[in-house]
Coordinates of C-alpha atoms in Angstrom, one line a residue:
Chain A
X228 CA 4.3 -1.9 7.1
X229 CA 6.9 -3.9 5.1
X230 CA 6.9 -7.7 5.5
X231 CA 9.8 -9.9 4.4
X232 CA 10.3 -13.3 3.1
X233 CA 10.9 -16.1 5.5
X234 CA 14.7 -15.5 5.4
X235 CA 16.6 -17.2 8.1
X236 CA 20.4 -17.5 8.5
X237 CA 21.4 -21.1 8.0
X238 CA 25.0 -22.5 8.1
X239 CA 25.0 -23.9 4.5
X240 CA 27.3 -23.9 1.6
X241 CA 24.6 -22.0 -0.4
X242 CA 24.4 -19.2 2.0
X243 CA 28.2 -18.9 2.4
X244 CA 28.2 -18.0 -1.3
X245 CA 28.4 -14.3 -2.3
X246 CA 24.8 -13.4 -3.4
X247 CA 26.4 -12.2 -6.7
X248 CA 27.6 -15.7 -7.4
X249 CA 24.1 -17.1 -6.9
X250 CA 22.4 -14.5 -9.2
X251 CA 25.0 -14.8 -11.8
X252 CA 24.8 -18.6 -11.7
X253 CA 21.0 -18.6 -12.0
X254 CA 21.4 -16.2 -14.9
X255 CA 23.9 -18.6 -16.6
X256 CA 21.6 -21.5 -16.4
X257 CA 18.6 -19.5 -17.6
X258 CA 20.6 -18.2 -20.4
X259 CA 22.1 -21.6 -21.1
X260 CA 18.5 -22.8 -21.8
X261 CA 16.9 -19.7 -23.4
X262 CA 19.7 -18.0 -25.5
X263 CA 20.8 -21.1 -27.6
X264 CA 17.3 -22.5 -27.2
X265 CA 18.2 -25.9 -25.7
X266 CA 15.4 -28.6 -26.0
X267 CA 17.6 -31.7 -26.0
X268 CA 17.0 -33.9 -22.9
X269 CA 20.7 -35.0 -22.8
X270 CA 21.5 -31.5 -21.9
X271 CA 18.4 -30.5 -19.9
X272 CA 18.6 -33.5 -17.4
X273 CA 22.3 -32.9 -16.3
X274 CA 21.4 -29.2 -15.8
X275 CA 18.3 -30.2 -13.9
X276 CA 20.5 -32.5 -11.7
X277 CA 22.9 -29.7 -11.0
X278 CA 20.0 -27.2 -10.0
X279 CA 18.4 -29.9 -7.8
X280 CA 21.7 -30.6 -6.0
X281 CA 22.2 -26.9 -5.2
X282 CA 18.4 -26.6 -4.1
X283 CA 19.0 -29.6 -1.8
X284 CA 22.2 -28.0 -0.4
X285 CA 20.2 -24.9 0.8
X286 CA 18.4 -27.2 3.2
X287 CA 15.2 -25.1 3.3
X288 CA 12.5 -26.6 5.4
X289 CA 9.5 -28.0 3.5
X290 CA 7.1 -26.1 5.6
X291 CA 8.6 -22.8 4.4
X292 CA 8.5 -23.5 0.7
X293 CA 5.4 -25.7 0.7
X294 CA 3.0 -23.1 -0.8
X295 CA 5.6 -22.0 -3.5
X296 CA 6.0 -25.6 -4.5
X297 CA 2.3 -26.3 -4.7
X298 CA 1.9 -23.3 -7.0
X299 CA 4.9 -24.4 -9.1
X300 CA 3.5 -27.8 -9.5
X301 CA 0.1 -26.7 -10.4
X302 CA 1.5 -24.2 -13.0
X303 CA 4.0 -26.7 -14.4
X304 CA 2.0 -29.9 -14.5
X305 CA -1.6 -28.8 -14.9
X306 CA -1.1 -25.5 -16.9
X307 CA 2.1 -25.7 -18.8
X308 CA 2.2 -29.6 -19.1
X309 CA -1.4 -29.7 -20.4
X310 CA -0.9 -26.8 -22.7
X311 CA 2.2 -28.5 -24.1
X312 CA 0.3 -31.7 -24.5
X313 CA -2.6 -30.3 -26.3
X314 CA -1.1 -27.4 -28.4
X315 CA 2.6 -28.4 -28.6
X316 CA 3.2 -24.6 -28.4
X317 CA 5.6 -22.6 -26.2
X318 CA 8.7 -24.2 -27.7
X319 CA 10.3 -24.8 -31.0
X320 CA 8.0 -25.1 -34.1
X321 CA 9.6 -28.6 -34.7
X322 CA 7.3 -30.0 -32.0
X323 CA 4.2 -29.7 -34.2
X324 CA 6.0 -29.8 -37.5
X325 CA 7.7 -33.1 -37.1
X326 CA 5.7 -36.1 -38.3
X327 CA 4.7 -38.0 -35.2
X328 CA 2.2 -40.7 -34.5
X329 CA -1.1 -39.8 -32.7
X330 CA -1.5 -41.5 -29.5
X331 CA -4.9 -40.3 -28.7
X332 CA -7.3 -37.6 -29.4
X333 CA -8.9 -35.2 -26.9
X334 CA -12.4 -34.0 -27.9
X335 CA -12.8 -30.2 -27.2
X336 CA -16.1 -28.6 -27.5
X337 CA -17.0 -24.9 -27.0
X338 CA -19.6 -24.9 -24.1
X339 CA -23.2 -24.5 -25.0
X340 CA -22.5 -24.9 -28.7
X341 CA -22.2 -27.7 -31.1
X342 CA -18.8 -26.5 -32.2
X343 CA -15.8 -28.7 -31.4
X344 CA -12.9 -30.6 -32.7
X345 CA -10.6 -33.5 -31.8
X346 CA -7.2 -32.4 -30.6
X347 CA -4.5 -34.8 -31.5
X348 CA -2.0 -35.7 -28.7
X349 CA 1.2 -37.0 -30.5
X350 CA 4.3 -38.6 -29.2
X351 CA 6.2 -35.5 -30.0
X352 CA 3.8 -33.4 -27.9
X353 CA 4.0 -35.7 -25.0
X354 CA 7.9 -35.6 -25.2
X355 CA 7.8 -31.8 -25.5
X356 CA 5.6 -31.5 -22.4
X357 CA 7.9 -33.6 -20.4
X358 CA 10.9 -31.5 -21.7
X359 CA 9.1 -28.3 -21.0
X360 CA 8.2 -29.2 -17.4
X361 CA 11.7 -30.3 -16.7
X362 CA 13.1 -27.1 -18.1
X363 CA 10.8 -24.9 -16.0
X364 CA 11.4 -26.9 -12.7
X365 CA 15.2 -26.6 -13.5
X366 CA 14.9 -22.8 -13.6
X367 CA 12.3 -22.5 -10.7
X368 CA 14.5 -24.5 -8.2
X369 CA 17.2 -22.0 -8.7
X370 CA 14.9 -18.9 -8.1
X371 CA 12.7 -20.4 -5.1
X372 CA 15.5 -20.6 -2.6
X373 CA 16.7 -17.0 -3.0
X374 CA 14.1 -15.2 -0.8
X375 CA 14.6 -17.8 1.8
X376 CA 18.4 -17.9 1.9
X377 CA 19.4 -14.5 0.9
X378 CA 19.6 -11.6 3.4
X379 CA 17.1 -8.9 2.0
X380 CA 19.6 -6.3 3.3
X381 CA 22.0 -7.5 0.5
X382 CA 19.9 -7.3 -2.6
X383 CA 20.8 -3.7 -3.4
X384 CA 24.5 -4.0 -2.7
X385 CA 24.6 -7.3 -4.9
X386 CA 23.0 -5.4 -7.8
X387 CA 25.3 -2.4 -7.4
X388 CA 28.4 -4.5 -7.2
X389 CA 27.2 -6.3 -10.3
X390 CA 27.4 -3.0 -12.2
X391 CA 24.0 -1.5 -12.0
X392 CA 23.6 2.3 -11.5
X393 CA 22.9 3.6 -7.9
X394 CA 19.3 4.3 -8.6
X395 CA 18.6 1.1 -10.6
X396 CA 20.2 -0.9 -7.8
X397 CA 18.0 0.9 -5.3
X398 CA 15.0 0.3 -7.4
X399 CA 15.7 -3.4 -7.6
X400 CA 16.4 -3.5 -3.9
X401 CA 12.9 -1.8 -3.2
X402 CA 11.1 -4.1 -5.6
X403 CA 12.3 -7.2 -3.9
X404 CA 11.4 -5.7 -0.5
X405 CA 8.0 -4.7 -1.7
X406 CA 7.2 -8.0 -3.3
X407 CA 6.3 -10.0 -0.2
X408 CA 4.4 -7.0 1.2
X409 CA 2.1 -6.7 -1.9
X410 CA 1.7 -10.5 -2.0
X411 CA 0.5 -10.2 1.6
X412 CA -1.8 -7.3 0.9
X413 CA -3.2 -9.1 -2.1
X414 CA -4.1 -12.0 0.0
X415 CA -5.7 -9.9 2.9
X416 CA -7.7 -8.1 0.3
X417 CA -8.9 -11.3 -1.2
X418 CA -9.9 -12.7 2.2
X419 CA -11.6 -9.3 3.0
X420 CA -13.7 -9.3 -0.1
X421 CA -14.7 -12.9 0.4
X422 CA -15.8 -12.0 3.8
X423 CA -18.1 -9.5 2.2
X424 CA -19.6 -12.1 -0.2
X425 CA -17.2 -11.6 -3.3
X426 CA -16.7 -14.9 -5.0
X427 CA -13.8 -15.0 -7.3
X428 CA -14.5 -18.4 -8.4
X429 CA -18.1 -17.5 -9.7
X430 CA -17.4 -14.5 -11.7
X431 CA -20.2 -14.4 -14.5
X432 CA -20.7 -12.5 -17.7
X433 CA -18.5 -11.8 -20.7
X434 CA -14.7 -11.2 -20.6
X435 CA -14.9 -7.3 -20.0
X436 CA -17.6 -7.9 -17.2
X437 CA -15.4 -10.6 -15.6
X438 CA -12.2 -8.3 -15.8
X439 CA -14.2 -5.3 -14.3
X440 CA -15.3 -7.7 -11.4
X441 CA -11.6 -8.1 -10.5
X442 CA -11.5 -4.4 -9.7
X443 CA -12.5 -5.0 -6.0
X444 CA -9.2 -7.1 -5.7
X445 CA -6.9 -4.9 -7.6
X446 CA -7.9 -1.3 -6.8
X447 CA -7.4 -1.6 -3.0
X448 CA -3.9 -3.0 -3.3
X449 CA -2.8 -0.6 -6.0
X450 CA -4.3 2.5 -4.3
X451 CA -2.8 1.4 -0.9
X452 CA 0.6 1.0 -2.6
X453 CA 0.5 4.7 -4.0
X454 CA 0.0 5.8 -0.4
X455 CA 2.7 3.7 0.9
X456 CA 5.0 5.1 -2.0
X457 CA 4.5 8.7 -0.8
X458 CA 5.4 7.6 2.7
X459 CA 8.7 6.0 1.3
X460 CA 9.4 9.0 -0.7
X461 CA 9.2 11.3 2.1
X462 CA 11.4 9.1 4.3
X463 CA 14.0 8.9 1.4
X464 CA 13.8 12.7 0.7
X465 CA 14.4 13.3 4.5
X466 CA 17.6 11.3 4.2
X467 CA 18.6 13.2 1.1
X468 CA 18.4 10.3 -1.2
X469 CA 19.9 11.0 -4.7
X470 CA 21.8 14.1 -3.7
X471 CA 25.0 12.2 -3.8
X472 CA 26.1 8.7 -4.5
X473 CA 24.6 6.3 -2.1
X474 CA 26.9 4.8 0.5
X475 CA 26.0 1.1 0.5
X476 CA 26.1 0.0 4.1
X477 CA 26.8 -3.7 3.5
X478 CA 29.5 -3.1 0.8
X479 CA 31.7 -5.9 2.1
X480 CA 31.1 -8.6 -0.5
X481 CA 34.1 -10.5 -1.6
X482 CA 34.4 -13.6 -3.8
X483 CA 35.9 -16.6 -2.1
X484 CA 37.3 -19.7 -4.0
X485 CA 33.9 -21.5 -3.6
X486 CA 32.4 -18.6 -5.5
X487 CA 34.8 -18.9 -8.4
X488 CA 34.0 -22.6 -8.5
X489 CA 30.3 -22.1 -8.7
X490 CA 30.7 -19.2 -11.1
X491 CA 33.0 -21.5 -13.2
X492 CA 30.5 -24.2 -13.3
X493 CA 27.7 -21.7 -14.4
X494 CA 29.7 -20.1 -17.1
X495 CA 31.0 -23.5 -18.4
X496 CA 27.3 -24.7 -18.5
X497 CA 26.3 -21.6 -20.5
X498 CA 29.3 -21.8 -23.0
X499 CA 29.0 -25.4 -23.4
X500 CA 25.4 -25.1 -24.5
X501 CA 26.1 -22.2 -26.8
X502 CA 29.0 -24.3 -28.4
X503 CA 27.0 -27.5 -28.6
X504 CA 24.1 -25.7 -30.3
X505 CA 25.7 -23.4 -32.6
X506 CA 29.0 -25.3 -33.5
X507 CA 27.8 -28.9 -33.2
X508 CA 24.2 -28.6 -33.8
X509 CA 23.4 -30.5 -30.6
X510 CA 20.4 -29.3 -28.5
X511 CA 17.6 -29.1 -31.0
X512 CA 14.3 -30.6 -30.1
X513 CA 13.9 -34.3 -31.0
X514 CA 12.0 -37.3 -29.9
X515 CA 14.5 -40.1 -28.9
X516 CA 14.1 -43.6 -30.1
X517 CA 13.5 -45.2 -26.7
X518 CA 10.6 -42.8 -26.1
X519 CA 9.1 -43.3 -29.6
X520 CA 9.3 -47.1 -29.2
X521 CA 7.0 -46.9 -26.1
X522 CA 4.2 -45.9 -28.3
X523 CA 4.9 -47.4 -31.7
Chain B
X52 CA -0.7 15.8 -9.2
X53 CA 2.3 15.3 -11.6
X54 CA 5.3 17.5 -11.7
X55 CA 5.1 17.2 -15.4
X56 CA 8.8 16.6 -16.0
X57 CA 8.4 13.6 -18.2
X58 CA 12.0 12.4 -18.3
X59 CA 12.9 13.3 -14.6
X60 CA 14.6 10.5 -12.6
X61 CA 14.5 11.0 -9.0
X62 CA 13.3 9.6 -5.7
X63 CA 9.7 9.4 -7.0
X64 CA 10.6 7.5 -10.2
X65 CA 12.8 5.0 -8.0
X66 CA 10.2 4.3 -5.5
X67 CA 7.2 4.0 -8.0
X68 CA 9.3 2.0 -10.3
X69 CA 9.9 -0.3 -7.5
X70 CA 6.3 -0.5 -6.5
X71 CA 5.0 -0.9 -9.9
X72 CA 7.5 -3.6 -10.5
X73 CA 6.5 -5.5 -7.3
X74 CA 2.7 -5.1 -8.0
X75 CA 3.3 -6.2 -11.6
X76 CA 5.3 -9.1 -10.5
X77 CA 3.0 -10.3 -7.8
X78 CA -0.1 -9.9 -10.0
X79 CA 1.6 -11.6 -13.1
X80 CA 2.6 -14.3 -10.7
X81 CA -1.0 -14.9 -9.6
X82 CA -2.4 -15.0 -13.1
X83 CA 0.4 -16.7 -14.9
X84 CA -1.7 -19.8 -14.7
X85 CA -4.1 -18.5 -17.4
X86 CA -2.4 -19.2 -20.8
X87 CA -4.0 -17.4 -23.7
X88 CA -5.3 -19.7 -26.5
X89 CA -3.1 -20.2 -29.6
X90 CA 0.0 -18.8 -27.9
X91 CA 2.0 -21.3 -26.0
X92 CA 3.9 -19.2 -23.4
X93 CA 1.8 -15.9 -23.2
X94 CA -0.6 -15.6 -20.3
X95 CA -3.6 -13.5 -19.7
X96 CA -2.6 -10.8 -17.3
X97 CA -4.9 -8.3 -15.7
X98 CA -1.7 -6.8 -14.2
X99 CA -0.9 -5.1 -17.5
X100 CA -3.6 -2.4 -16.5
X101 CA -1.6 -1.8 -13.2
X102 CA 1.6 -1.3 -15.4
X103 CA -0.1 1.1 -17.8
X104 CA -1.6 2.9 -14.7
X105 CA 1.9 3.3 -13.2
X106 CA 3.3 4.5 -16.5
X107 CA 0.4 7.1 -17.0
X108 CA 0.7 8.4 -13.4
X109 CA 4.3 8.5 -13.0
X110 CA 6.1 8.6 -16.3
X111 CA 8.1 6.7 -18.8
X112 CA 11.0 5.8 -16.5
X113 CA 8.6 4.2 -14.0
X114 CA 6.9 2.3 -16.9
X115 CA 10.1 1.1 -18.2
X116 CA 11.5 -0.2 -14.8
X117 CA 8.1 -1.5 -13.8
X118 CA 7.6 -3.5 -16.9
X119 CA 11.1 -4.8 -17.2
X120 CA 11.6 -5.8 -13.6
X121 CA 8.1 -6.7 -12.9
X122 CA 8.0 -9.1 -15.8
X123 CA 11.3 -10.5 -14.8
X124 CA 10.1 -11.0 -11.3
X125 CA 6.7 -12.5 -12.2
X126 CA 8.4 -15.0 -14.8
X127 CA 11.1 -16.0 -12.2
X128 CA 8.6 -16.5 -9.5
X129 CA 6.5 -18.7 -11.8
X130 CA 9.5 -20.7 -13.0
X131 CA 9.2 -19.4 -16.6
X132 CA 13.0 -18.3 -16.5
X133 CA 14.1 -15.1 -18.0
X134 CA 13.1 -14.1 -21.4
X135 CA 15.0 -10.8 -22.1
X136 CA 12.9 -9.9 -25.1
X137 CA 9.7 -10.2 -23.3
X138 CA 10.9 -8.4 -20.2
X139 CA 12.2 -5.6 -22.5
X140 CA 8.9 -5.7 -24.4
X141 CA 7.0 -5.2 -21.3
X142 CA 9.3 -2.4 -20.3
X143 CA 8.8 -0.7 -23.7
X144 CA 5.0 -1.0 -23.2
X145 CA 5.4 0.9 -19.9
X146 CA 7.8 3.4 -21.4
X147 CA 5.5 4.3 -24.4
X148 CA 2.4 4.5 -22.2
X149 CA 4.2 6.9 -19.9
X150 CA 4.9 9.5 -22.6
X151 CA 1.4 10.7 -21.8
X152 CA 2.1 11.6 -18.2
X153 CA 2.7 15.3 -18.8
X154 CA -0.7 15.7 -20.6
X155 CA -2.7 14.1 -17.7
X156 CA -3.7 16.7 -15.2
X157 CA -7.2 15.4 -14.1
X158 CA -7.4 11.7 -13.6
X159 CA -11.2 12.0 -13.7
X160 CA -11.7 13.8 -17.0
X161 CA -13.1 11.6 -19.7
X162 CA -11.0 13.1 -22.4
X163 CA -7.8 12.5 -20.5
X164 CA -8.8 9.0 -19.6
X165 CA -9.4 8.2 -23.3
X166 CA -6.0 9.7 -24.2
X167 CA -4.3 7.5 -21.5
X168 CA -6.1 4.4 -22.9
X169 CA -4.9 5.3 -26.4
X170 CA -1.2 5.7 -25.3
X171 CA -1.7 2.4 -23.3
X172 CA -2.7 0.7 -26.4
X173 CA 0.0 2.1 -28.5
X174 CA 2.4 1.0 -25.7
X175 CA 1.0 -2.5 -25.7
X176 CA 1.3 -2.7 -29.5
X177 CA 4.9 -1.4 -29.5
X178 CA 6.0 -3.6 -26.6
X179 CA 4.2 -6.8 -27.7
X180 CA 5.4 -6.4 -31.4
X181 CA 8.9 -5.9 -30.2
X182 CA 8.7 -9.1 -28.2
X183 CA 6.9 -11.1 -30.7
X184 CA 9.1 -10.1 -33.6
X185 CA 12.3 -10.8 -31.5
X186 CA 10.9 -14.2 -30.8
X187 CA 11.7 -15.0 -34.5
X188 CA 15.4 -14.8 -33.7
X189 CA 15.3 -16.3 -30.1
X190 CA 12.7 -18.8 -30.6
X191 CA 13.1 -19.7 -34.3
X192 CA 9.5 -19.1 -35.2
X193 CA 8.3 -17.8 -38.5
X194 CA 6.8 -14.4 -39.1
X195 CA 3.2 -15.7 -39.3
X196 CA 3.5 -17.4 -36.0
X197 CA 5.0 -14.3 -34.5
X198 CA 2.2 -12.1 -35.8
X199 CA -0.8 -14.4 -35.3
X200 CA 0.4 -17.0 -32.7
X201 CA 2.2 -14.5 -30.4
X202 CA 1.5 -10.8 -31.0
X203 CA -2.3 -10.9 -31.8
X204 CA -3.5 -12.8 -28.7
X205 CA -0.9 -10.9 -26.5
X206 CA -2.2 -7.5 -27.9
X207 CA -5.8 -8.4 -27.6
X208 CA -5.7 -9.9 -24.1
X209 CA -3.6 -6.8 -22.8
X210 CA -5.8 -4.2 -24.6
X211 CA -9.0 -5.7 -23.2
X212 CA -7.7 -5.6 -19.7
X213 CA -6.4 -1.9 -20.1
X214 CA -9.6 -0.6 -21.8
X215 CA -11.6 -2.0 -18.8
X216 CA -9.4 -1.5 -15.8
X217 CA -7.3 1.6 -16.7
X218 CA -10.4 4.1 -16.3
X219 CA -11.4 2.5 -13.0
X220 CA -7.8 2.7 -11.7
X221 CA -7.5 6.4 -12.7
X222 CA -10.8 7.4 -11.3
X223 CA -9.9 5.7 -8.0
X224 CA -6.5 7.4 -8.0
X225 CA -8.0 10.8 -8.5
X226 CA -10.0 10.2 -5.2
X227 CA -6.8 9.0 -3.5
X228 CA -4.7 11.7 -4.9
X229 CA -7.1 14.6 -3.9
X230 CA -7.4 13.3 -0.4
X231 CA -3.8 13.3 0.0
X232 CA -3.4 16.7 -1.5
X233 CA -0.6 15.9 -4.1

């Protein structure tokens, strides 16, 4: 059985946008950050404000997105933030190469051994962690609303109208539809295995042993998916899928003036980031004086 | 079990490409909270074994689609954004591993499992090398960082997962497929 995201029609500006506009806008912002490699807070913060505004305009209820946000917060603050703080990796090499005063040191020791070392946390690493977290949240808040505010029936049409081939569009459409189903299957399997005494938190042994012990979670979901696949193939073959160009039922997408406005903003953001970085050399990673003065 | 037409792209490839992508996306999303030491934005992904399995079972197109779309979905859901070179690297990983499909006739046979693992490892090497080296142009890192900071941990992490989980997946699949009769 296929399950769907918690999509609900809402009379909002965001939902009145053409789905292609939203996908292209999201790509523009992601590309604006990642292609010219923007790490300058003076560019990151305005883009963050723009993304946050659009997210709030989607008016999604907190109870719908609470779990997604909790996961994002854990990932961004505790995993990426801490990783950036300690290692300074995941961004430009200048984070660790720039001379920067050490704020404090974190003693790290390999368990059950005497081997250990002090990891210096520099001002540069702290600033980088803040930048990295803001960048990630900016991109995440554009992606999170999509399943809740975009009709699942329109995914394939949107990709098709964006120029993807018939079969690739349908693959993308199906992948989006299967995503919540498998997420649910995975949760159900985990609960079922826990009921049988499987404790994921207490996996013991070396790395290969621990990986092998993940099998009771992964195998049932994967095998069930192969069975589901055969049923879907039968259904599609019975409808003569692939024998001729697919007629996309919801092929009524049209750009309105509001779409051109949002597309214009997205393209402008992308082009501006490229020009600023490659023409004017603005956008590189640096620690601003006001932040440095907090520690020195 | 397989129709042995390695480069066919029909209903089967569309459906299993989508399923592989969704599974890879979901499992990557779940495990994106485990960063690999030394590499800043590379995570430990048991899901790679699932991607290699789909490539081995259903061919290179399925591997390419599942790797590319799945990585994109997993990264987007986690808030990483879209890194075209890593998504393409994951797609290449699946594509190369899928080249073994026509040679796999018995998913329980030890020799064929070993062959699938070897193709999987080659796929991981090609895909991760592509992604790590292109990071030199997109991320401005030097060759040593690309090789030792990105490629090595990514390759080792994915290789261990594949060596351990792929044989289990193949044996389980043999049972399911024989019960289904195709």
